[in-house]
PDB file of C-alpha atoms in Angstrom:
ATOM      1  CA  MET J   1      15.414  -3.786  12.434  1.00  0.00           C
ATOM      2  CA  ILE J   2      18.420  -4.681  10.310  1.00  0.00           C
ATOM      3  CA  HIS J   3      18.292  -8.086   8.651  1.00  0.00           C
ATOM      4  CA  VAL J   4      21.454  -9.661   7.200  1.00  0.00           C
ATOM      5  CA  LYS J   5      21.338 -12.208   4.375  1.00  0.00           C
ATOM      6  CA  THR J   6      23.149 -13.175   1.201  1.00  0.00           C
ATOM      7  CA  LEU J   7      22.527 -11.048  -1.961  1.00  0.00           C
ATOM      8  CA  SER J   8      21.544 -14.090  -4.064  1.00  0.00           C
ATOM      9  CA  SER J   9      18.074 -12.842  -4.791  1.00  0.00           C
ATOM     10  CA  THR J  10      18.863  -9.139  -4.843  1.00  0.00           C
ATOM     11  CA  PRO J  11      18.615  -7.430  -8.293  1.00  0.00           C
ATOM     12  CA  VAL J  12      21.983  -6.071  -9.574  1.00  0.00           C
ATOM     13  CA  LEU J  13      20.337  -2.765 -10.216  1.00  0.00           C
ATOM     14  CA  GLN J  14      19.450  -2.525  -6.538  1.00  0.00           C
ATOM     15  CA  ILE J  15      23.077  -3.322  -5.444  1.00  0.00           C
ATOM     16  CA  ALA J  16      24.349  -0.764  -7.972  1.00  0.00           C
ATOM     17  CA  ASP J  17      22.122   1.992  -6.608  1.00  0.00           C
ATOM     18  CA  THR J  18      23.206   1.189  -3.014  1.00  0.00           C
ATOM     19  CA  PHE J  19      26.931   1.036  -4.077  1.00  0.00           C
ATOM     20  CA  ASN J  20      26.631   4.396  -5.674  1.00  0.00           C
ATOM     21  CA  LYS J  21      25.099   6.065  -2.740  1.00  0.00           C
ATOM     22  CA  ALA J  22      27.458   4.473  -0.245  1.00  0.00           C
ATOM     23  CA  PHE J  23      30.509   5.637  -2.248  1.00  0.00           C
ATOM     24  CA  LYS J  24      29.140   9.021  -3.266  1.00  0.00           C
ATOM     25  CA  ASN J  25      31.904  10.967  -1.503  1.00  0.00           C
ATOM     26  CA  TYR J  26      34.632   8.348  -1.791  1.00  0.00           C
ATOM     27  CA  GLN J  27      38.240   9.545  -2.515  1.00  0.00           C
ATOM     28  CA  ILE J  28      38.079   7.931  -5.927  1.00  0.00           C
ATOM     29  CA  PRO J  29      34.937   8.841  -8.025  1.00  0.00           C
ATOM     30  CA  ILE J  30      32.864   5.551  -8.434  1.00  0.00           C
ATOM     31  CA  HIS J  31      29.645   5.194 -10.315  1.00  0.00           C
ATOM     32  CA  PHE J  32      28.314   1.780 -11.651  1.00  0.00           C
ATOM     33  CA  THR J  33      25.532   1.236 -13.962  1.00  0.00           C
ATOM     34  CA  GLU J  34      23.901  -2.219 -13.879  1.00  0.00           C
ATOM     35  CA  SER J  35      25.975  -3.465 -16.804  1.00  0.00           C
ATOM     36  CA  ASP J  36      29.204  -1.993 -15.185  1.00  0.00           C
ATOM     37  CA  LEU J  37      28.575  -3.821 -11.993  1.00  0.00           C
ATOM     38  CA  SER J  38      27.684  -7.108 -13.752  1.00  0.00           C
ATOM     39  CA  ARG J  39      31.053  -6.940 -15.560  1.00  0.00           C
ATOM     40  CA  LYS J  40      32.790  -6.349 -12.164  1.00  0.00           C
ATOM     41  CA  PHE J  41      31.025  -9.405 -10.899  1.00  0.00           C
ATOM     42  CA  ARG J  42      32.334 -11.497 -13.831  1.00  0.00           C
ATOM     43  CA  VAL J  43      35.869 -10.232 -13.825  1.00  0.00           C
ATOM     44  CA  GLU J  44      36.374 -10.365 -10.103  1.00  0.00           C
ATOM     45  CA  SER J  45      34.556 -13.720  -9.661  1.00  0.00           C
ATOM     46  CA  ILE J  46      31.943 -12.055  -7.372  1.00  0.00           C
ATOM     47  CA  ASP J  47      29.427 -14.627  -6.296  1.00  0.00           C
ATOM     48  CA  LEU J  48      26.146 -13.263  -4.842  1.00  0.00           C
ATOM     49  CA  ASP J  49      25.564 -16.454  -3.074  1.00  0.00           C
ATOM     50  CA  TYR J  50      28.475 -15.563  -0.751  1.00  0.00           C
ATOM     51  CA  SER J  51      27.995 -11.822  -0.904  1.00  0.00           C
ATOM     52  CA  ILE J  52      26.158 -10.270   1.983  1.00  0.00           C
ATOM     53  CA  GLY J  53      23.582  -7.512   2.346  1.00  0.00           C
ATOM     54  CA  ALA J  54      22.132  -5.603   5.346  1.00  0.00           C
ATOM     55  CA  PHE J  55      18.441  -4.744   4.801  1.00  0.00           C
ATOM     56  CA  ASN J  56      16.046  -2.409   6.590  1.00  0.00           C
ATOM     57  CA  ASP J  57      12.439  -3.183   5.576  1.00  0.00           C
ATOM     58  CA  GLY J  58      13.575  -4.358   2.176  1.00  0.00           C
ATOM     59  CA  GLU J  59      15.925  -1.503   1.632  1.00  0.00           C
ATOM     60  CA  LEU J  60      19.537  -2.598   0.980  1.00  0.00           C
ATOM     61  CA  VAL J  61      21.495  -0.319   3.399  1.00  0.00           C
ATOM     62  CA  GLY J  62      24.894  -2.202   3.449  1.00  0.00           C
ATOM     63  CA  PHE J  63      26.596  -4.703   1.169  1.00  0.00           C
ATOM     64  CA  MET J  64      29.667  -6.802   1.083  1.00  0.00           C
ATOM     65  CA  LEU J  65      30.606  -8.206  -2.371  1.00  0.00           C
ATOM     66  CA  GLN J  66      32.759 -11.388  -2.341  1.00  0.00           C
ATOM     67  CA  GLY J  67      34.463 -13.478  -4.887  1.00  0.00           C
ATOM     68  CA  VAL J  68      35.766 -17.003  -4.071  1.00  0.00           C
ATOM     69  CA  GLY J  69      38.743 -18.521  -5.852  1.00  0.00           C
ATOM     70  CA  THR J  70      42.418 -19.518  -5.412  1.00  0.00           C
ATOM     71  CA  PHE J  71      44.776 -16.701  -4.458  1.00  0.00           C
ATOM     72  CA  LYS J  72      48.430 -17.170  -3.661  1.00  0.00           C
ATOM     73  CA  GLY J  73      47.807 -20.894  -3.549  1.00  0.00           C
ATOM     74  CA  GLU J  74      44.940 -20.880  -1.100  1.00  0.00           C
ATOM     75  CA  LYS J  75      41.222 -20.888  -1.390  1.00  0.00           C
ATOM     76  CA  THR J  76      40.326 -17.409  -0.702  1.00  0.00           C
ATOM     77  CA  ALA J  77      37.379 -14.937  -0.390  1.00  0.00           C
ATOM     78  CA  TRP J  78      37.981 -11.640  -1.937  1.00  0.00           C
ATOM     79  CA  ASN J  79      36.164  -8.572  -0.657  1.00  0.00           C
ATOM     80  CA  GLY J  80      35.190  -6.744  -3.959  1.00  0.00           C
ATOM     81  CA  GLY J  81      33.626  -3.837  -2.071  1.00  0.00           C
ATOM     82  CA  THR J  82      31.891  -3.055   1.180  1.00  0.00           C
ATOM     83  CA  GLY J  83      29.652  -0.118   1.675  1.00  0.00           C
ATOM     84  CA  VAL J  84      27.105   1.179   4.033  1.00  0.00           C
ATOM     85  CA  LEU J  85      24.708   4.068   3.505  1.00  0.00           C
ATOM     86  CA  PRO J  86      25.631   7.092   5.577  1.00  0.00           C
ATOM     87  CA  LEU J  87      22.439   6.982   7.753  1.00  0.00           C
ATOM     88  CA  TYR J  88      23.428   3.457   8.887  1.00  0.00           C
ATOM     89  CA  ARG J  89      27.030   3.951   9.721  1.00  0.00           C
ATOM     90  CA  GLY J  90      28.380   3.400  13.157  1.00  0.00           C
ATOM     91  CA  ARG J  91      26.164   0.304  13.716  1.00  0.00           C
ATOM     92  CA  GLN J  92      28.917  -2.228  13.113  1.00  0.00           C
ATOM     93  CA  LEU J  93      27.302  -3.534  10.056  1.00  0.00           C
ATOM     94  CA  THR J  94      30.497  -4.523   8.390  1.00  0.00           C
ATOM     95  CA  GLU J  95      31.291  -6.769  11.397  1.00  0.00           C
ATOM     96  CA  LYS J  96      27.770  -8.200  11.266  1.00  0.00           C
ATOM     97  CA  MET J  97      28.138  -9.026   7.598  1.00  0.00           C
ATOM     98  CA  TYR J  98      31.442 -10.737   8.164  1.00  0.00           C
ATOM     99  CA  SER J  99      29.914 -12.774  11.059  1.00  0.00           C
ATOM    100  CA  PHE J 100      27.224 -13.967   8.779  1.00  0.00           C
ATOM    101  CA  ALA J 101      29.684 -14.632   5.853  1.00  0.00           C
ATOM    102  CA  ILE J 102      32.405 -16.494   7.534  1.00  0.00           C
ATOM    103  CA  PRO J 103      30.430 -19.740   8.404  1.00  0.00           C
ATOM    104  CA  LEU J 104      29.249 -19.920   4.726  1.00  0.00           C
ATOM    105  CA  LEU J 105      32.805 -19.394   3.492  1.00  0.00           C
ATOM    106  CA  GLN J 106      34.152 -22.024   5.945  1.00  0.00           C
ATOM    107  CA  ASP J 107      31.597 -24.538   4.564  1.00  0.00           C
ATOM    108  CA  MET J 108      33.191 -23.831   1.202  1.00  0.00           C
ATOM    109  CA  GLN J 109      36.598 -24.649   2.565  1.00  0.00           C
ATOM    110  CA  VAL J 110      37.780 -21.134   2.301  1.00  0.00           C
ATOM    111  CA  LYS J 111      40.962 -20.545   4.295  1.00  0.00           C
ATOM    112  CA  LYS J 112      41.631 -16.847   3.938  1.00  0.00           C
ATOM    113  CA  LEU J 113      39.906 -13.461   3.483  1.00  0.00           C
ATOM    114  CA  VAL J 114      41.531 -10.681   1.478  1.00  0.00           C
ATOM    115  CA  LEU J 115      40.625  -7.046   0.859  1.00  0.00           C
ATOM    116  CA  GLU J 116      42.162  -3.741  -0.132  1.00  0.00           C
ATOM    117  CA  VAL J 117      41.651  -0.437   1.667  1.00  0.00           C
ATOM    118  CA  LEU J 118      42.966   2.962   0.707  1.00  0.00           C
ATOM    119  CA  GLN J 119      45.890   4.189   2.834  1.00  0.00           C
ATOM    120  CA  PRO J 120      44.142   7.470   4.023  1.00  0.00           C
ATOM    121  CA  ASN J 121      40.906   5.543   4.886  1.00  0.00           C
ATOM    122  CA  ILE J 122      41.757   5.159   8.591  1.00  0.00           C
ATOM    123  CA  ILE J 123      38.146   4.448   9.591  1.00  0.00           C
ATOM    124  CA  ALA J 124      37.817   1.511   7.295  1.00  0.00           C
ATOM    125  CA  LYS J 125      41.219   0.247   8.131  1.00  0.00           C
ATOM    126  CA  THR J 126      40.361   0.363  11.814  1.00  0.00           C
ATOM    127  CA  ILE J 127      37.130  -1.579  11.164  1.00  0.00           C
ATOM    128  CA  TYR J 128      38.957  -4.289   9.269  1.00  0.00           C
ATOM    129  CA  SER J 129      41.687  -4.515  11.935  1.00  0.00           C
ATOM    130  CA  ARG J 130      39.030  -4.952  14.544  1.00  0.00           C
ATOM    131  CA  SER J 131      37.589  -7.771  12.469  1.00  0.00           C
ATOM    132  CA  GLY J 132      40.953  -9.586  12.532  1.00  0.00           C
ATOM    133  CA  PHE J 133      42.618  -8.341   9.274  1.00  0.00           C
ATOM    134  CA  GLU J 134      46.263  -7.542   9.120  1.00  0.00           C
ATOM    135  CA  GLU J 135      48.233  -5.536   6.667  1.00  0.00           C
ATOM    136  CA  LYS J 136      50.176  -7.792   4.246  1.00  0.00           C
ATOM    137  CA  ARG J 137      51.590  -5.308   1.636  1.00  0.00           C
ATOM    138  CA  LEU J 138      51.257  -1.762   0.326  1.00  0.00           C
ATOM    139  CA  LEU J 139      50.200  -1.349  -3.391  1.00  0.00           C
ATOM    140  CA  HIS J 140      50.903   1.988  -5.303  1.00  0.00           C
ATOM    141  CA  ALA J 141      49.021   3.427  -8.240  1.00  0.00           C
ATOM    142  CA  TYR J 142      50.646   5.709 -10.838  1.00  0.00           C
ATOM    143  CA  ARG J 143      49.400   7.998 -13.614  1.00  0.00           C
ATOM    144  CA  GLY J 144      50.797  10.689 -15.935  1.00  0.00           C
ATOM    145  CA  VAL J 145      51.460  11.788 -19.531  1.00  0.00           C
ATOM    146  CA  LEU J 146      54.024  10.003 -21.597  1.00  0.00           C
ATOM    147  CA  LYS J 147      55.295  11.936 -24.623  1.00  0.00           C
ATOM    148  CA  LYS J 148      54.871  10.146 -27.890  1.00  0.00           C
ATOM    149  CA  GLU J 149      57.998   9.057 -29.724  1.00  0.00           C
ATOM    150  CA  ASP J 150      58.385   8.000 -33.358  1.00  0.00           C
ATOM    151  CA  LYS J 151      61.275   5.572 -32.892  1.00  0.00           C
ATOM    152  CA  LEU J 152      61.433   2.784 -30.334  1.00  0.00           C
ATOM    153  CA  LEU J 153      64.580   0.832 -29.402  1.00  0.00           C
ATOM    154  CA  TYR J 154      62.724  -2.473 -29.892  1.00  0.00           C
ATOM    155  CA  GLU J 155      60.009  -3.845 -32.132  1.00  0.00           C
ATOM    156  CA  VAL J 156      56.866  -4.252 -30.101  1.00  0.00           C
ATOM    157  CA  VAL J 157      54.523  -6.950 -31.299  1.00  0.00           C
ATOM    158  CA  ALA J 158      50.793  -7.211 -30.695  1.00  0.00           C
ATOM    159  CA  MET J 159      49.850 -10.626 -29.644  1.00  0.00           C
ATOM    160  CA  GLU J 160      46.721 -12.099 -31.314  1.00  0.00           C
ATOM    161  CA  SER J 161      46.484 -14.581 -28.470  1.00  0.00           C
ATOM    162  CA  PHE J 162      48.403 -15.122 -25.321  1.00  0.00           C
ATOM    163  CA  ASP J 163      48.753 -17.456 -22.354  1.00  0.00           C
ATOM    164  CA  VAL J 164      49.000 -15.349 -19.230  1.00  0.00           C
ATOM    165  CA  GLU J 165      50.462 -18.244 -17.265  1.00  0.00           C
ATOM    166  CA  GLN J 166      53.412 -18.316 -19.657  1.00  0.00           C
ATOM    167  CA  LEU J 167      53.874 -14.563 -19.527  1.00  0.00           C
ATOM    168  CA  SER J 168      53.658 -14.474 -15.758  1.00  0.00           C
ATOM    169  CA  VAL J 169      56.965 -16.383 -15.407  1.00  0.00           C
ATOM    170  CA  LEU J 170      58.630 -12.963 -15.856  1.00  0.00           C
ATOM    171  CA  ASP J 171      56.724 -11.493 -12.821  1.00  0.00           C
ATOM    172  CA  ASP J 172      58.467 -10.415  -9.664  1.00  0.00           C
ATOM    173  CA  TRP J 173      55.545 -10.630  -7.353  1.00  0.00           C
ATOM    174  CA  SER J 174      51.981 -12.011  -7.241  1.00  0.00           C
ATOM    175  CA  PRO J 175      49.419  -9.622  -8.699  1.00  0.00           C
ATOM    176  CA  CYS J 176      46.457  -8.514  -6.726  1.00  0.00           C
ATOM    177  CA  TRP J 177      43.069 -10.368  -7.023  1.00  0.00           C
ATOM    178  CA  GLN J 178      41.755  -7.928  -9.708  1.00  0.00           C
ATOM    179  CA  LEU J 179      44.806  -8.413 -11.840  1.00  0.00           C
ATOM    180  CA  SER J 180      45.371 -12.066 -11.228  1.00  0.00           C
ATOM    181  CA  ASN J 181      45.711 -14.619 -14.098  1.00  0.00           C
ATOM    182  CA  THR J 182      41.989 -15.589 -13.523  1.00  0.00           C
ATOM    183  CA  ALA J 183      40.846 -11.919 -13.750  1.00  0.00           C
ATOM    184  CA  ILE J 184      42.976 -11.312 -16.841  1.00  0.00           C
ATOM    185  CA  ARG J 185      41.453 -14.392 -18.600  1.00  0.00           C
ATOM    186  CA  GLN J 186      37.939 -12.936 -17.670  1.00  0.00           C
ATOM    187  CA  TRP J 187      38.976  -9.558 -19.169  1.00  0.00           C
ATOM    188  CA  SER J 188      40.155 -11.239 -22.377  1.00  0.00           C
ATOM    189  CA  ASP J 189      37.877  -9.354 -24.766  1.00  0.00           C
ATOM    190  CA  SER J 190      39.335  -6.135 -23.424  1.00  0.00           C
ATOM    191  CA  ILE J 191      43.015  -7.066 -22.970  1.00  0.00           C
ATOM    192  CA  GLN J 192      45.610  -6.276 -25.630  1.00  0.00           C
ATOM    193  CA  ALA J 193      48.879  -8.068 -24.991  1.00  0.00           C
ATOM    194  CA  PHE J 194      52.176  -6.662 -26.352  1.00  0.00           C
ATOM    195  CA  CYS J 195      55.494  -8.348 -26.178  1.00  0.00           C
ATOM    196  CA  ILE J 196      59.208  -7.852 -27.166  1.00  0.00           C
ATOM    197  CA  LYS J 197      61.157 -10.883 -28.383  1.00  0.00           C
ATOM    198  CA  GLU J 198      64.626 -11.659 -29.359  1.00  0.00           C
ATOM    199  CA  GLN J 199      65.123 -14.783 -31.365  1.00  0.00           C
ATOM    200  CA  ASP J 200      61.865 -16.182 -29.889  1.00  0.00           C
ATOM    201  CA  LYS J 201      62.981 -15.416 -26.431  1.00  0.00           C
ATOM    202  CA  LEU J 202      60.476 -13.322 -24.489  1.00  0.00           C
ATOM    203  CA  LEU J 203      62.210 -10.186 -23.179  1.00  0.00           C
ATOM    204  CA  GLY J 204      59.147  -8.398 -21.848  1.00  0.00           C
ATOM    205  CA  TYR J 205      55.388  -8.140 -22.027  1.00  0.00           C
ATOM    206  CA  LEU J 206      52.671  -5.548 -21.313  1.00  0.00           C
ATOM    207  CA  LEU J 207      48.872  -6.014 -20.829  1.00  0.00           C
ATOM    208  CA  TYR J 208      46.736  -3.030 -21.734  1.00  0.00           C
ATOM    209  CA  ASN J 209      43.089  -2.991 -20.734  1.00  0.00           C
ATOM    210  CA  LYS J 210      41.324  -1.053 -23.410  1.00  0.00           C
ATOM    211  CA  ALA J 211      37.997  -0.981 -21.251  1.00  0.00           C
ATOM    212  CA  SER J 212      39.686   0.617 -18.140  1.00  0.00           C
ATOM    213  CA  LYS J 213      42.316   2.336 -20.208  1.00  0.00           C
ATOM    214  CA  ARG J 214      45.000   1.126 -17.814  1.00  0.00           C
ATOM    215  CA  VAL J 215      48.177  -0.934 -18.102  1.00  0.00           C
ATOM    216  CA  SER J 216      47.119  -4.072 -16.204  1.00  0.00           C
ATOM    217  CA  ARG J 217      50.393  -5.769 -15.835  1.00  0.00           C
ATOM    218  CA  PHE J 218      53.977  -5.712 -17.310  1.00  0.00           C
ATOM    219  CA  ALA J 219      57.335  -7.344 -16.622  1.00  0.00           C
ATOM    220  CA  VAL J 220      60.764  -7.733 -18.245  1.00  0.00           C
ATOM    221  CA  ASP J 221      63.185 -10.678 -18.063  1.00  0.00           C
ATOM    222  CA  LYS J 222      65.640 -10.091 -15.292  1.00  0.00           C
ATOM    223  CA  LYS J 223      68.627 -10.379 -17.740  1.00  0.00           C
ATOM    224  CA  HIS J 224      67.279  -7.644 -19.951  1.00  0.00           C
ATOM    225  CA  ARG J 225      66.254  -5.004 -17.397  1.00  0.00           C
ATOM    226  CA  ASN J 226      67.550  -1.428 -17.615  1.00  0.00           C
ATOM    227  CA  LYS J 227      67.984  -1.745 -21.392  1.00  0.00           C
ATOM    228  CA  GLY J 228      64.886   0.117 -22.581  1.00  0.00           C
ATOM    229  CA  VAL J 229      62.527  -2.944 -22.898  1.00  0.00           C
ATOM    230  CA  ALA J 230      59.772  -1.603 -20.517  1.00  0.00           C
ATOM    231  CA  MET J 231      60.220   1.936 -21.913  1.00  0.00           C
ATOM    232  CA  ALA J 232      59.572   0.630 -25.435  1.00  0.00           C
ATOM    233  CA  LEU J 233      56.420  -1.248 -24.242  1.00  0.00           C
ATOM    234  CA  PHE J 234      55.031   1.878 -22.454  1.00  0.00           C
ATOM    235  CA  GLN J 235      55.977   4.155 -25.439  1.00  0.00           C
ATOM    236  CA  HIS J 236      54.052   1.783 -27.727  1.00  0.00           C
ATOM    237  CA  VAL J 237      50.966   1.987 -25.570  1.00  0.00           C
ATOM    238  CA  ALA J 238      51.262   5.845 -25.604  1.00  0.00           C
ATOM    239  CA  ASN J 239      51.666   5.849 -29.324  1.00  0.00           C
ATOM    240  CA  THR J 240      48.841   3.374 -29.953  1.00  0.00           C
ATOM    241  CA  PHE J 241      46.158   4.214 -27.356  1.00  0.00           C
ATOM    242  CA  ASP J 242      46.685   7.371 -25.173  1.00  0.00           C
ATOM    243  CA  GLU J 243      49.646   9.237 -23.838  1.00  0.00           C
ATOM    244  CA  ASN J 244      47.817   9.433 -20.513  1.00  0.00           C
ATOM    245  CA  ILE J 245      49.155   6.302 -18.810  1.00  0.00           C
ATOM    246  CA  SER J 246      47.878   4.745 -15.613  1.00  0.00           C
ATOM    247  CA  VAL J 247      48.927   1.546 -13.814  1.00  0.00           C
ATOM    248  CA  VAL J 248      47.648   0.408 -10.476  1.00  0.00           C
ATOM    249  CA  ASN J 249      48.418  -2.067  -7.670  1.00  0.00           C
ATOM    250  CA  ILE J 250      52.231  -2.091  -7.886  1.00  0.00           C
ATOM    251  CA  ASP J 251      53.832  -3.915  -5.015  1.00  0.00           C
ATOM    252  CA  ALA J 252      55.715  -1.388  -2.913  1.00  0.00           C
ATOM    253  CA  THR J 253      58.536  -3.750  -2.196  1.00  0.00           C
ATOM    254  CA  SER J 254      59.480  -3.876  -5.842  1.00  0.00           C
ATOM    255  CA  GLU J 255      61.908  -1.057  -5.798  1.00  0.00           C
ATOM    256  CA  ASN J 256      62.902  -1.568  -9.508  1.00  0.00           C
ATOM    257  CA  THR J 257      59.334  -1.333 -10.735  1.00  0.00           C
ATOM    258  CA  ASN J 258      58.442   1.713  -8.687  1.00  0.00           C
ATOM    259  CA  ALA J 259      61.614   3.451  -9.680  1.00  0.00           C
ATOM    260  CA  PHE J 260      61.060   2.782 -13.344  1.00  0.00           C
ATOM    261  CA  LEU J 261      57.497   4.179 -13.225  1.00  0.00           C
ATOM    262  CA  GLN J 262      58.773   7.315 -11.528  1.00  0.00           C
ATOM    263  CA  ARG J 263      61.536   7.694 -14.183  1.00  0.00           C
ATOM    264  CA  LEU J 264      58.809   7.654 -16.762  1.00  0.00           C
ATOM    265  CA  GLY J 265      57.367  10.691 -15.116  1.00  0.00           C
ATOM    266  CA  LEU J 266      54.437   8.984 -13.602  1.00  0.00           C
ATOM    267  CA  LYS J 267      53.206  10.143 -10.218  1.00  0.00           C
ATOM    268  CA  ASN J 268      52.110   7.953  -7.340  1.00  0.00           C
ATOM    269  CA  PHE J 269      48.482   9.282  -6.949  1.00  0.00           C
ATOM    270  CA  LEU J 270      47.235   6.833  -4.364  1.00  0.00           C
ATOM    271  CA  SER J 271      48.217   3.756  -2.346  1.00  0.00           C
ATOM    272  CA  GLN J 272      46.312   1.066  -0.591  1.00  0.00           C
ATOM    273  CA  TYR J 273      46.873  -1.827   1.814  1.00  0.00           C
ATOM    274  CA  GLU J 274      46.202  -5.392   0.932  1.00  0.00           C
ATOM    275  CA  MET J 275      44.935  -6.942   4.228  1.00  0.00           C
ATOM    276  CA  GLU J 276      44.405 -10.658   4.999  1.00  0.00           C
ATOM    277  CA  ARG J 277      42.703 -12.764   7.636  1.00  0.00           C
ATOM    278  CA  ALA J 278      42.715 -16.426   8.142  1.00  0.00           C
ATOM    279  CA  ILE J 279      39.453 -18.201   8.915  1.00  0.00           C
TER     280      ILE J 279
END
């Protein structure tokens, strides 16, 4: 018989093993070591007291990782990954885990649930829709090779320290949970910040994650767009780290940002829906 409870007393290694088995044939290759998963917990504010597991005779056969924090101004629970072992699918374990989790989250004054699901994953999207979730926005991911250039139009400065709150005033949209200001601060040992300034005025910034080898966030002052600022920032990353560039979770409604990334020669290799539900 399946027993549902929190993951508060479940070893991280056991969770990682079930995670890897559940996502073995996922569209994006995923494999977590114990240390990888521990870092994910820290960066995404995953709290095992509010994360849920489905157990069969002590075996973890399904899980729902959840982080609790403020998102878009509301106390929110973020679904950092839900998986069920193949043998146990079709038993509505996701719905059962949410039914168990929601009263706990309501006691914590959580007002909203948020998750992301890959656009082609119709089965998962159907399950979440059945659980009361609605699509809120579409997020795109890009990758490609950027040719290295010796000369840049602007001087790009590596910031020894940075205040992500101050940088984010240039942003056009709210970042996803994994790239939020809170998450960026948790990634601080892996984030390299670059900026372009003109007489102490910030023209643009870019945050590069050396651990994930991705551009986490970037933005340019509205008065200085289409002048090569973002191009110089990306070019600097290609010259400094790797000409293989990737950037994820770009809001589909930002036509300027998506058009710029396409002009760079990057390709949209996947998209996912951000879904929400009030509780």
